[in-house]
Coordinates of N, CA and C in Angstrom, one line a residue:
S62 N -200.3 182.6 121.3 CA -201.1 181.5 121.8 C -200.3 180.2 121.7
P63 N -200.6 179.2 122.5 CA -199.9 178.0 122.5 C -200.1 177.3 121.1
K64 N -199.1 176.6 120.7 CA -199.1 175.9 119.4 C -200.0 174.7 119.5
T65 N -200.7 174.4 118.4 CA -201.5 173.2 118.4 C -200.7 172.2 117.5
A66 N -201.2 170.9 117.5 CA -200.5 169.9 116.8 C -200.5 170.2 115.3
S67 N -201.5 170.9 114.8 CA -201.6 171.2 113.4 C -200.9 172.5 113.0
S68 N -200.3 173.2 114.0 CA -199.6 174.4 113.6 C -198.3 174.1 112.8
A69 N -197.9 175.2 112.2 CA -196.6 175.1 111.5 C -195.5 174.8 112.5
P70 N -194.4 174.2 112.1 CA -193.3 173.9 113.1 C -192.8 175.2 113.7
N71 N -192.5 175.1 115.0 CA -192.0 176.2 115.8 C -190.5 176.2 115.6
P72 N -189.9 177.3 115.1 CA -188.4 177.4 115.0 C -187.7 177.3 116.3
L73 N -188.4 177.5 117.4 CA -187.7 177.4 118.7 C -187.7 176.0 119.3
I74 N -188.4 175.1 118.6 CA -188.5 173.7 119.0 C -188.0 172.8 117.9
P75 N -186.7 172.5 117.9 CA -186.1 171.7 116.8 C -186.7 170.3 116.8
S76 N -186.9 169.7 115.6 CA -187.5 168.4 115.5 C -186.5 167.3 116.0
T77 N -185.2 167.6 116.1 CA -184.2 166.6 116.4 C -184.0 166.4 117.9
I78 N -184.7 167.2 118.8 CA -184.4 167.1 120.2 C -185.3 166.0 120.9
S79 N -184.9 165.7 122.1 CA -185.6 164.6 122.8 C -187.1 165.0 123.1
P80 N -188.0 164.0 123.3 CA -189.4 164.4 123.6 C -189.5 165.2 124.9
K81 N -188.6 164.8 125.9 CA -188.7 165.5 127.2 C -188.3 167.0 127.0
C82 N -187.3 167.3 126.3 CA -186.9 168.7 126.0 C -187.9 169.4 125.2
E83 N -188.5 168.7 124.2 CA -189.5 169.3 123.3 C -190.7 169.7 124.2
A84 N -191.1 168.8 125.1 CA -192.3 169.1 125.9 C -192.0 170.3 126.8
F85 N -190.8 170.4 127.3 CA -190.5 171.6 128.2 C -190.5 172.9 127.4
L86 N -189.9 172.9 126.2 CA -189.9 174.1 125.4 C -191.3 174.5 124.9
T87 N -192.1 173.5 124.7 CA -193.5 173.8 124.3 C -194.2 174.5 125.5
Y88 N -193.9 174.0 126.7 CA -194.5 174.7 127.9 C -193.9 176.1 128.1
L89 N -192.6 176.3 127.9 CA -192.0 177.6 128.1 C -192.5 178.5 127.0
N90 N -192.7 178.0 125.8 CA -193.2 178.8 124.7 C -194.5 179.5 124.9
S91 N -195.3 178.9 125.8 CA -196.7 179.4 126.0 C -196.9 179.9 127.5
H92 N -195.7 180.2 128.2 CA -195.8 180.6 129.6 C -196.2 182.1 129.6
Q93 N -197.5 182.3 130.0 CA -198.0 183.7 130.0 C -197.3 184.6 131.0
D94 N -196.9 184.1 132.2 CA -196.3 185.0 133.2 C -195.0 185.6 132.6
I95 N -194.2 184.7 131.9 CA -192.9 185.2 131.4 C -193.2 186.2 130.3
S96 N -194.2 185.9 129.5 CA -194.5 186.9 128.4 C -195.0 188.2 128.9
T97 N -195.8 188.2 130.0 CA -196.3 189.4 130.6 C -195.2 190.2 131.3
C98 N -194.3 189.6 132.0 CA -193.3 190.3 132.8 C -192.2 190.9 131.9
T99 N -192.0 190.3 130.7 CA -191.0 190.9 129.9 C -191.5 192.0 129.0
A100 N -192.8 192.3 129.0 CA -193.3 193.4 128.1 C -192.7 194.7 128.4
P101 N -192.6 195.2 129.7 CA -191.9 196.5 130.0 C -190.5 196.5 129.5
L102 N -189.8 195.4 129.6 CA -188.4 195.3 129.2 C -188.3 195.5 127.7
L103 N -189.2 194.8 126.9 CA -189.2 195.0 125.5 C -189.5 196.4 125.1
S104 N -190.4 197.1 125.8 CA -190.8 198.4 125.5 C -189.6 199.4 125.7
A105 N -188.9 199.2 126.8 CA -187.7 200.0 127.1 C -186.6 199.8 126.1
L106 N -186.3 198.5 125.8 CA -185.2 198.2 124.9 C -185.5 198.7 123.5
S107 N -186.7 198.8 123.1 CA -187.1 199.3 121.8 C -186.7 200.8 121.5
T108 N -186.4 201.5 122.6 CA -186.0 202.9 122.5 C -184.5 203.1 122.5
F109 N -183.7 202.0 122.7 CA -182.3 202.2 122.8 C -181.5 202.1 121.5
Q110 N -182.2 202.0 120.4 CA -181.5 201.9 119.1 C -180.7 203.1 118.8
A111 N -179.4 202.9 118.4 CA -178.6 204.0 118.1 C -179.0 204.6 116.8
S112 N -178.9 205.9 116.6 CA -179.2 206.5 115.4 C -178.2 206.1 114.3
A113 N -178.6 206.0 113.1 CA -177.7 205.7 112.0 C -176.7 206.8 111.7
A114 N -177.0 208.0 112.2 CA -176.2 209.2 111.9 C -175.2 209.6 113.0
S115 N -175.5 209.1 114.2 CA -174.7 209.5 115.3 C -174.7 208.5 116.4
N116 N -174.1 208.8 117.5 CA -174.1 207.9 118.7 C -175.2 208.1 119.6
D117 N -176.2 208.9 119.2 CA -177.4 209.2 120.0 C -178.4 208.2 119.8
Y118 N -179.4 208.2 120.6 CA -180.6 207.3 120.4 C -181.4 207.8 119.2
A119 N -182.0 206.8 118.5 CA -182.9 207.2 117.4 C -184.2 207.7 118.0
A120 N -184.6 207.2 119.1 CA -185.8 207.7 119.7 C -185.5 209.0 120.4
N121 N -186.6 209.8 120.6 CA -186.3 211.1 121.3 C -186.1 210.8 122.8
D122 N -185.5 211.7 123.5 CA -185.1 211.5 124.9 C -186.3 211.3 125.8
A123 N -187.3 212.0 125.5 CA -188.5 211.8 126.4 C -189.0 210.4 126.3
A124 N -189.0 209.8 125.1 CA -189.5 208.4 124.9 C -188.6 207.4 125.6
V125 N -187.3 207.7 125.6 CA -186.4 206.8 126.3 C -186.6 206.9 127.8
Q126 N -186.7 208.1 128.3 CA -186.9 208.2 129.8 C -188.3 207.7 130.2
D127 N -189.3 207.8 129.4 CA -190.6 207.2 129.8 C -190.5 205.7 129.8
A128 N -189.8 205.2 128.8 CA -189.7 203.7 128.7 C -188.9 203.2 129.9
L129 N -187.8 203.9 130.3 CA -187.1 203.4 131.4 C -187.9 203.5 132.7
A130 N -188.6 204.5 132.9 CA -189.5 204.6 134.1 C -190.6 203.5 134.0
G131 N -191.1 203.3 132.9 CA -192.1 202.2 132.7 C -191.6 200.9 133.1
L132 N -190.3 200.6 132.8 CA -189.7 199.4 133.1 C -189.3 199.3 134.6
C133 N -188.6 200.3 135.0 CA -187.9 200.2 136.3 C -188.9 200.5 137.5
Y134 N -190.1 201.0 137.2 CA -191.0 201.2 138.3 C -192.2 200.2 138.2
S135 N -192.0 199.2 137.3 CA -192.9 198.1 137.2 C -192.4 196.8 137.9
A136 N -193.2 195.9 138.1 CA -192.7 194.6 138.8 C -191.9 193.8 137.9
P137 N -190.7 193.3 138.3 CA -189.9 192.5 137.5 C -190.4 191.1 137.4
C138 N -189.9 190.3 136.5 CA -190.2 188.9 136.5 C -189.9 188.3 137.8
D139 N -190.8 187.4 138.3 CA -190.6 186.8 139.6 C -189.3 186.0 139.6
D140 N -188.4 186.3 140.6 CA -187.1 185.7 140.6 C -187.2 184.2 140.8
S141 N -188.0 183.8 141.7 CA -188.1 182.3 141.9 C -188.7 181.6 140.7
L142 N -189.6 182.2 140.0 CA -190.2 181.6 138.8 C -189.1 181.4 137.7
V143 N -188.3 182.4 137.5 CA -187.3 182.4 136.5 C -186.3 181.3 136.8
R144 N -185.8 181.3 138.1 CA -184.9 180.3 138.5 C -185.4 178.9 138.4
S145 N -186.7 178.7 138.8 CA -187.3 177.4 138.7 C -187.4 176.9 137.2
L146 N -187.7 177.9 136.3 CA -187.8 177.5 134.9 C -186.4 177.2 134.3
L147 N -185.4 177.9 134.8 CA -184.0 177.6 134.3 C -183.6 176.2 134.8
T148 N -183.9 175.9 136.1 CA -183.6 174.6 136.6 C -184.3 173.5 135.9
Q149 N -185.6 173.7 135.6 CA -186.4 172.7 134.8 C -185.8 172.6 133.4
F150 N -185.4 173.7 132.8 CA -184.8 173.7 131.5 C -183.5 172.8 131.5
N151 N -182.7 173.0 132.4 CA -181.4 172.3 132.5 C -181.7 170.8 132.7
S152 N -182.7 170.4 133.5 CA -182.9 169.0 133.8 C -183.6 168.3 132.6
N153 N -184.5 169.1 131.9 CA -185.2 168.5 130.8 C -184.5 168.5 129.5
C154 N -183.5 169.4 129.3 CA -182.7 169.5 128.1 C -181.2 169.4 128.3
T155 N -180.8 168.6 129.2 CA -179.4 168.4 129.6 C -178.6 168.1 128.4
A156 N -179.0 167.0 127.6 CA -178.2 166.6 126.5 C -178.1 167.6 125.4
E157 N -179.2 168.4 125.2 CA -179.2 169.4 124.1 C -178.3 170.6 124.5
L158 N -178.3 170.9 125.8 CA -177.4 172.0 126.3 C -176.0 171.6 126.2
T159 N -175.7 170.4 126.7 CA -174.3 169.9 126.7 C -173.8 169.9 125.3
A160 N -174.6 169.5 124.3 CA -174.2 169.4 122.9 C -174.2 170.8 122.2
S161 N -174.5 171.8 123.0 CA -174.6 173.2 122.5 C -175.5 173.3 121.2
N162 N -176.7 172.7 121.3 CA -177.7 172.8 120.3 C -178.0 174.3 120.2
D163 N -177.8 174.9 119.0 CA -177.9 176.4 118.9 C -179.2 176.9 119.3
V164 N -180.3 176.3 118.9 CA -181.6 176.8 119.2 C -182.0 176.6 120.7
V165 N -181.7 175.5 121.3 CA -182.0 175.2 122.7 C -181.1 176.1 123.6
L166 N -179.8 176.2 123.3 CA -178.9 177.0 124.1 C -179.3 178.5 124.0
G167 N -179.7 178.9 122.8 CA -180.2 180.3 122.6 C -181.4 180.6 123.5
S168 N -182.3 179.7 123.6 CA -183.5 179.9 124.4 C -183.1 180.0 125.9
Y169 N -182.2 179.1 126.3 CA -181.7 179.1 127.7 C -181.1 180.4 128.0
D170 N -180.2 180.9 127.1 CA -179.5 182.2 127.3 C -180.5 183.3 127.4
A171 N -181.5 183.4 126.5 CA -182.5 184.5 126.6 C -183.2 184.5 127.9
L172 N -183.6 183.3 128.4 CA -184.3 183.3 129.7 C -183.3 183.6 130.8
Y173 N -182.1 183.1 130.7 CA -181.1 183.4 131.8 C -180.8 184.8 132.0
V174 N -180.8 185.6 130.9 CA -180.3 187.0 131.0 C -181.4 188.0 131.3
L175 N -182.7 187.5 131.4 CA -183.8 188.4 131.7 C -183.6 189.2 132.9
T176 N -183.3 188.5 134.0 CA -183.2 189.2 135.3 C -182.1 190.1 135.5
P177 N -180.8 189.7 135.2 CA -179.7 190.6 135.3 C -179.8 191.8 134.3
L178 N -180.3 191.6 133.1 CA -180.3 192.7 132.2 C -181.3 193.8 132.6
R179 N -182.4 193.3 133.2 CA -183.4 194.3 133.7 C -182.7 195.1 134.8
D180 N -182.0 194.5 135.7 CA -181.3 195.2 136.8 C -180.3 196.1 136.2
A181 N -179.5 195.7 135.2 CA -178.5 196.5 134.6 C -179.1 197.8 134.0
V182 N -180.2 197.5 133.2 CA -180.9 198.7 132.5 C -181.4 199.7 133.5
C183 N -181.8 199.2 134.7 CA -182.4 200.0 135.7 C -181.4 200.6 136.7
S184 N -180.1 200.4 136.4 CA -179.1 200.9 137.3 C -178.9 202.4 137.1
T185 N -178.5 203.1 138.2 CA -178.4 204.5 138.2 C -177.0 205.0 138.6
D186 N -176.6 206.2 138.2 CA -175.3 206.7 138.6 C -175.4 207.5 139.9
S187 N -174.4 208.2 140.3 CA -174.3 208.9 141.6 C -175.3 210.0 141.6
T188 N -175.8 210.5 140.5 CA -176.7 211.6 140.5 C -178.2 211.1 140.3
A189 N -178.3 209.8 140.3 CA -179.7 209.1 140.2 C -180.2 209.2 138.7
D190 N -179.3 209.4 137.8 CA -179.6 209.3 136.4 C -179.4 207.9 135.9
W191 N -180.2 207.4 134.9 CA -180.0 206.1 134.4 C -178.6 205.9 133.8
C192 N -178.0 204.8 134.1 CA -176.7 204.5 133.6 C -176.7 204.4 132.0
I193 N -177.7 203.9 131.5 CA -177.8 203.7 130.0 C -177.6 205.1 129.4
N194 N -178.1 206.2 130.0 CA -177.9 207.5 129.5 C -176.5 207.9 129.5
D195 N -175.8 207.6 130.6 CA -174.4 208.0 130.7 C -173.6 207.3 129.6
I196 N -173.8 206.0 129.4 CA -173.1 205.2 128.4 C -173.4 205.7 127.0
A197 N -174.6 206.1 126.8 CA -174.9 206.6 125.4 C -174.3 207.9 125.1
K198 N -174.1 208.7 126.1 CA -173.5 210.1 125.9 C -172.0 210.0 125.5
G199 N -171.8 209.8 124.2 CA -170.4 209.8 123.8 C -169.7 208.5 124.1
S200 N -170.3 207.5 124.6 CA -169.6 206.3 125.0 C -170.1 205.1 124.2
M201 N -171.2 205.2 123.4 CA -171.7 204.1 122.7 C -170.7 203.7 121.6
P202 N -170.2 202.4 121.6 CA -169.2 202.1 120.6 C -169.7 202.2 119.2
A203 N -168.8 202.6 118.3 CA -169.2 202.8 116.9 C -169.8 201.6 116.3
G204 N -169.4 200.4 116.8 CA -170.0 199.2 116.2 C -171.5 199.0 116.4
S205 N -172.0 199.7 117.4 CA -173.5 199.6 117.7 C -174.3 200.6 116.9
T206 N -173.6 201.6 116.3 CA -174.3 202.7 115.7 C -175.0 202.2 114.4
G207 N -176.3 202.5 114.3 CA -176.9 202.2 113.0 C -177.1 200.7 112.8
A208 N -176.7 199.9 113.7 CA -176.8 198.4 113.5 C -178.1 197.9 114.0
N209 N -179.1 198.8 114.3 CA -180.4 198.4 114.8 C -180.2 197.5 116.0
A210 N -179.3 197.9 116.9 CA -179.0 197.2 118.1 C -180.2 196.8 118.9
T211 N -181.2 197.8 118.9 CA -182.4 197.5 119.7 C -183.2 196.3 119.2
H212 N -183.2 196.2 117.9 CA -184.0 195.0 117.3 C -183.3 193.7 117.8
V213 N -182.0 193.7 117.9 CA -181.3 192.5 118.3 C -181.7 192.3 119.8
V214 N -181.6 193.3 120.6 CA -181.9 193.2 122.0 C -183.3 192.8 122.3
S215 N -184.3 193.5 121.7 CA -185.7 193.2 122.0 C -186.1 191.9 121.5
S216 N -185.6 191.5 120.3 CA -185.9 190.2 119.7 C -185.5 189.1 120.7
S217 N -184.4 189.3 121.4 CA -183.9 188.3 122.2 C -184.8 188.0 123.4
F218 N -185.7 188.9 123.7 CA -186.6 188.7 124.8 C -187.9 188.3 124.5
D219 N -188.2 188.1 123.2 CA -189.5 187.5 122.8 C -189.3 186.0 122.8
V220 N -189.1 185.5 124.0 CA -188.7 184.1 124.1 C -189.5 183.1 123.2
P221 N -190.8 183.3 123.2 CA -191.6 182.4 122.4 C -191.4 182.4 120.9
S222 N -190.8 183.5 120.3 CA -190.9 183.6 118.9 C -189.5 183.8 118.2
I223 N -188.6 184.5 118.8 CA -187.4 184.8 118.1 C -186.2 184.6 119.0
L224 N -185.1 184.0 118.4 CA -183.9 183.7 119.2 C -183.0 184.9 119.1
P225 N -182.2 185.1 120.2 CA -181.2 186.1 120.1 C -180.1 185.9 119.1
N226 N -179.6 187.0 118.6 CA -178.4 186.9 117.7 C -177.2 187.0 118.6
A227 N -176.7 185.8 119.0 CA -175.7 185.7 120.0 C -174.4 186.4 119.5
A228 N -174.1 186.3 118.3 CA -172.8 186.9 117.8 C -172.9 188.4 117.9
T229 N -174.0 189.0 117.5 CA -174.1 190.4 117.6 C -174.1 190.9 119.1
W230 N -174.8 190.1 119.9 CA -174.9 190.4 121.3 C -173.5 190.5 121.9
S231 N -172.7 189.4 121.6 CA -171.4 189.4 122.2 C -170.4 190.4 121.7
S232 N -170.5 190.7 120.4 CA -169.5 191.6 119.8 C -169.9 193.0 120.2
A233 N -171.1 193.3 120.4 CA -171.5 194.7 120.8 C -171.6 194.8 122.4
S234 N -171.4 193.7 123.1 CA -171.5 193.7 124.6 C -172.9 194.3 125.0
L235 N -174.0 193.8 124.3 CA -175.3 194.3 124.6 C -175.8 193.9 126.0
P236 N -175.5 192.7 126.5 CA -176.0 192.4 127.9 C -175.4 193.4 128.9
F237 N -174.2 194.0 128.7 CA -173.6 194.9 129.6 C -173.7 196.3 129.2
L238 N -174.8 196.6 128.5 CA -175.2 197.9 128.0 C -174.1 198.6 127.2
F239 N -173.4 197.8 126.4 CA -172.4 198.3 125.4 C -171.0 198.5 126.1
L240 N -170.9 198.3 127.4 CA -169.6 198.4 128.0 C -168.6 197.4 127.3
S241 N -167.4 197.8 127.0 CA -166.5 196.9 126.4 C -165.1 197.0 127.0
P242 N -164.3 196.0 126.9 CA -162.9 196.0 127.5 C -162.1 197.1 126.9
S243 N -162.3 197.6 125.7 CA -161.5 198.6 125.1 C -161.8 200.0 125.6
M244 N -162.9 200.2 126.3 CA -163.3 201.6 126.8 C -162.3 202.1 127.8
S245 N -162.3 203.4 127.9 CA -161.3 204.1 128.7 C -161.6 203.9 130.2
S246 N -160.7 204.2 131.0 CA -160.9 204.1 132.5 C -162.0 205.0 133.0
T247 N -162.1 206.1 132.2 CA -163.1 207.1 132.6 C -164.5 206.5 132.6
V248 N -164.8 205.7 131.6 CA -166.1 205.0 131.5 C -166.1 203.7 132.3
L249 N -165.1 202.9 132.3 CA -165.1 201.7 133.0 C -165.0 201.8 134.5
C250 N -164.3 202.8 135.0 CA -164.1 202.9 136.5 C -165.2 203.8 137.1
S251 N -166.4 203.5 136.8 CA -167.5 204.3 137.2 C -168.5 203.5 138.1
Q252 N -169.4 204.3 138.8 CA -170.4 203.7 139.6 C -171.3 202.8 138.7
C253 N -171.5 203.3 137.5 CA -172.4 202.5 136.6 C -171.8 201.2 136.2
T254 N -170.6 201.1 135.9 CA -169.9 199.8 135.7 C -170.1 198.9 136.9
K255 N -169.9 199.4 138.1 CA -170.1 198.6 139.3 C -171.5 198.1 139.3
S256 N -172.5 198.9 139.1 CA -173.9 198.5 139.2 C -174.2 197.4 138.1
I257 N -173.7 197.7 136.9 CA -174.0 196.7 135.8 C -173.4 195.4 136.1
L258 N -172.1 195.4 136.4 CA -171.4 194.1 136.7 C -172.0 193.4 137.9
S259 N -172.3 194.2 138.9 CA -172.9 193.6 140.1 C -174.2 192.9 139.9
A260 N -175.0 193.5 139.0 CA -176.3 192.9 138.6 C -176.1 191.4 138.1
Y261 N -175.0 191.2 137.3 CA -174.8 189.9 136.8 C -174.1 189.0 137.8
V262 N -173.2 189.6 138.6 CA -172.5 188.8 139.7 C -173.6 188.3 140.7
A263 N -174.5 189.1 141.1 CA -175.5 188.8 142.0 C -176.4 187.7 141.5
W264 N -176.8 187.8 140.2 CA -177.7 186.8 139.6 C -177.0 185.5 139.5
E265 N -175.7 185.5 139.0 CA -174.9 184.3 138.8 C -174.6 183.6 140.1
S266 N -174.6 184.3 141.2 CA -174.4 183.6 142.5 C -175.7 182.9 142.9
R267 N -176.8 183.5 142.6 CA -178.1 182.9 142.9 C -178.5 181.8 142.0
M268 N -178.1 181.9 140.7 CA -178.5 181.0 139.7 C -177.3 180.7 138.8
P269 N -176.4 179.8 139.1 CA -175.2 179.6 138.3 C -175.6 179.1 136.9
Y270 N -174.9 179.6 135.9 CA -175.2 179.2 134.5 C -174.9 177.8 134.3
A271 N -175.8 177.1 133.7 CA -175.8 175.6 133.6 C -174.4 175.1 133.1
L272 N -173.8 175.7 132.1 CA -172.6 175.1 131.5 C -171.4 175.9 131.8
G273 N -171.5 176.9 132.7 CA -170.4 177.8 132.9 C -170.4 179.0 131.9
L274 N -170.2 180.2 132.4 CA -170.4 181.4 131.6 C -169.5 181.4 130.3
A275 N -168.4 180.7 130.3 CA -167.5 180.7 129.1 C -168.2 180.1 127.9
N276 N -169.2 179.2 128.2 CA -170.0 178.6 127.2 C -171.3 179.3 126.8
S277 N -171.5 180.4 127.4 CA -172.8 181.2 127.1 C -172.5 182.0 125.9
P278 N -173.3 181.8 124.8 CA -173.2 182.7 123.6 C -173.4 184.1 123.9
L279 N -174.2 184.5 124.9 CA -174.5 185.9 125.2 C -173.6 186.5 126.2
L280 N -173.1 185.7 127.1 CA -172.4 186.3 128.3 C -170.9 185.9 128.3
K281 N -170.4 185.3 127.3 CA -169.0 184.8 127.3 C -168.0 186.0 127.3
G282 N -168.5 187.2 127.0 CA -167.6 188.3 127.0 C -167.4 188.9 128.4
Q283 N -168.1 188.4 129.4 CA -168.1 188.9 130.8 C -166.7 188.8 131.3
G284 N -166.0 187.6 131.1 CA -164.7 187.4 131.6 C -163.7 188.5 131.1
S285 N -163.7 188.8 129.8 CA -162.7 189.7 129.3 C -163.1 191.1 129.8
L286 N -164.4 191.4 130.0 CA -164.8 192.7 130.5 C -164.3 192.9 132.0
W287 N -164.5 191.8 132.7 CA -164.1 191.8 134.1 C -162.5 192.0 134.2
T288 N -161.8 191.3 133.4 CA -160.3 191.4 133.4 C -159.9 192.8 133.1
A289 N -160.4 193.4 132.0 CA -160.0 194.7 131.6 C -160.4 195.7 132.6
T290 N -161.5 195.6 133.3 CA -161.9 196.5 134.3 C -161.0 196.4 135.5
G291 N -160.5 195.2 135.9 CA -159.6 195.1 136.9 C -158.2 195.7 136.6
E292 N -157.8 195.6 135.3 CA -156.5 196.1 134.9 C -156.6 197.7 134.9
K293 N -157.7 198.2 134.5 CA -157.8 199.7 134.4 C -158.2 200.4 135.7
C294 N -158.9 199.6 136.5 CA -159.5 200.3 137.7 C -158.9 199.8 139.0
G295 N -158.2 198.7 138.9 CA -157.5 198.1 140.1 C -158.4 197.0 140.8
G296 N -157.7 196.2 141.5 CA -158.4 195.1 142.2 C -159.5 195.5 143.2
G297 N -159.2 196.7 143.8 CA -160.2 197.2 144.8 C -161.5 197.5 144.2
F298 N -161.5 197.9 142.9 CA -162.7 198.2 142.2 C -163.6 196.9 142.0
L299 N -162.9 195.8 141.6 CA -163.6 194.6 141.5 C -164.1 194.1 142.8
E300 N -163.4 194.3 143.9 CA -163.8 193.9 145.2 C -165.1 194.6 145.6
S301 N -165.2 195.9 145.2 CA -166.4 196.7 145.5 C -167.6 196.2 144.7
V302 N -167.3 195.7 143.4 CA -168.4 195.1 142.6 C -169.0 193.9 143.3
T303 N -168.1 193.0 143.8 CA -168.5 191.8 144.5 C -169.3 192.2 145.7
K304 N -168.8 193.2 146.5 CA -169.4 193.6 147.7 C -170.8 194.1 147.4
Q305 N -170.9 194.9 146.3 CA -172.2 195.5 146.0 C -173.2 194.4 145.6
A306 N -172.7 193.4 144.9 CA -173.5 192.3 144.5 C -174.1 191.5 145.7
G307 N -173.4 191.6 146.9 CA -173.9 190.9 148.0 C -173.3 189.5 148.1

């Protein structure tokens, strides 16, 4: 529910920011449409936690598949609404974003990544299986195992209450479903990598990141992933990613 004047301070609204930025974050904090459309994503991401004992999911396979279907066959967040909110965010909190205020930039990043991450999670391979299944089968990096990766991911999308852990996101490559530059060409040079990268390229062409991707706490690893993919798969592979993105 929206905060009232007598409520405890909201950790997502720093006391040191401008009144204009504070007013916008208060508005975003209580935006029911964003809260509603992210619910299926939260539900799906909650099943992706790696088991503490292996590289398998902690949840059973049926739960994972049900959550993916629930997400990918439901309506996404309205594209124009998210882009409008990001534009308003940038115009109302320009100084805070430019100064890389951790809390404000974290909120911008969480909102920014909503659309492409959903598209990445819902990407499928050549057999119409979910790409997240392919990546999890023997390809989940050891660093994500037992680290409660899901909690980090799902927390990042509860925009009104919890900020993303950007350091964990970047090191585990969570926005790119754990794909990392160190993976073999067998994993990187796949239809799934094309689909995951193209989800971000398509979004970034429609809605450029306010400060440039290199300054994004969550997406700054995209450049190195892109470079490694080009080196291992060839320039033609990256051209096909761009073509798939439209």
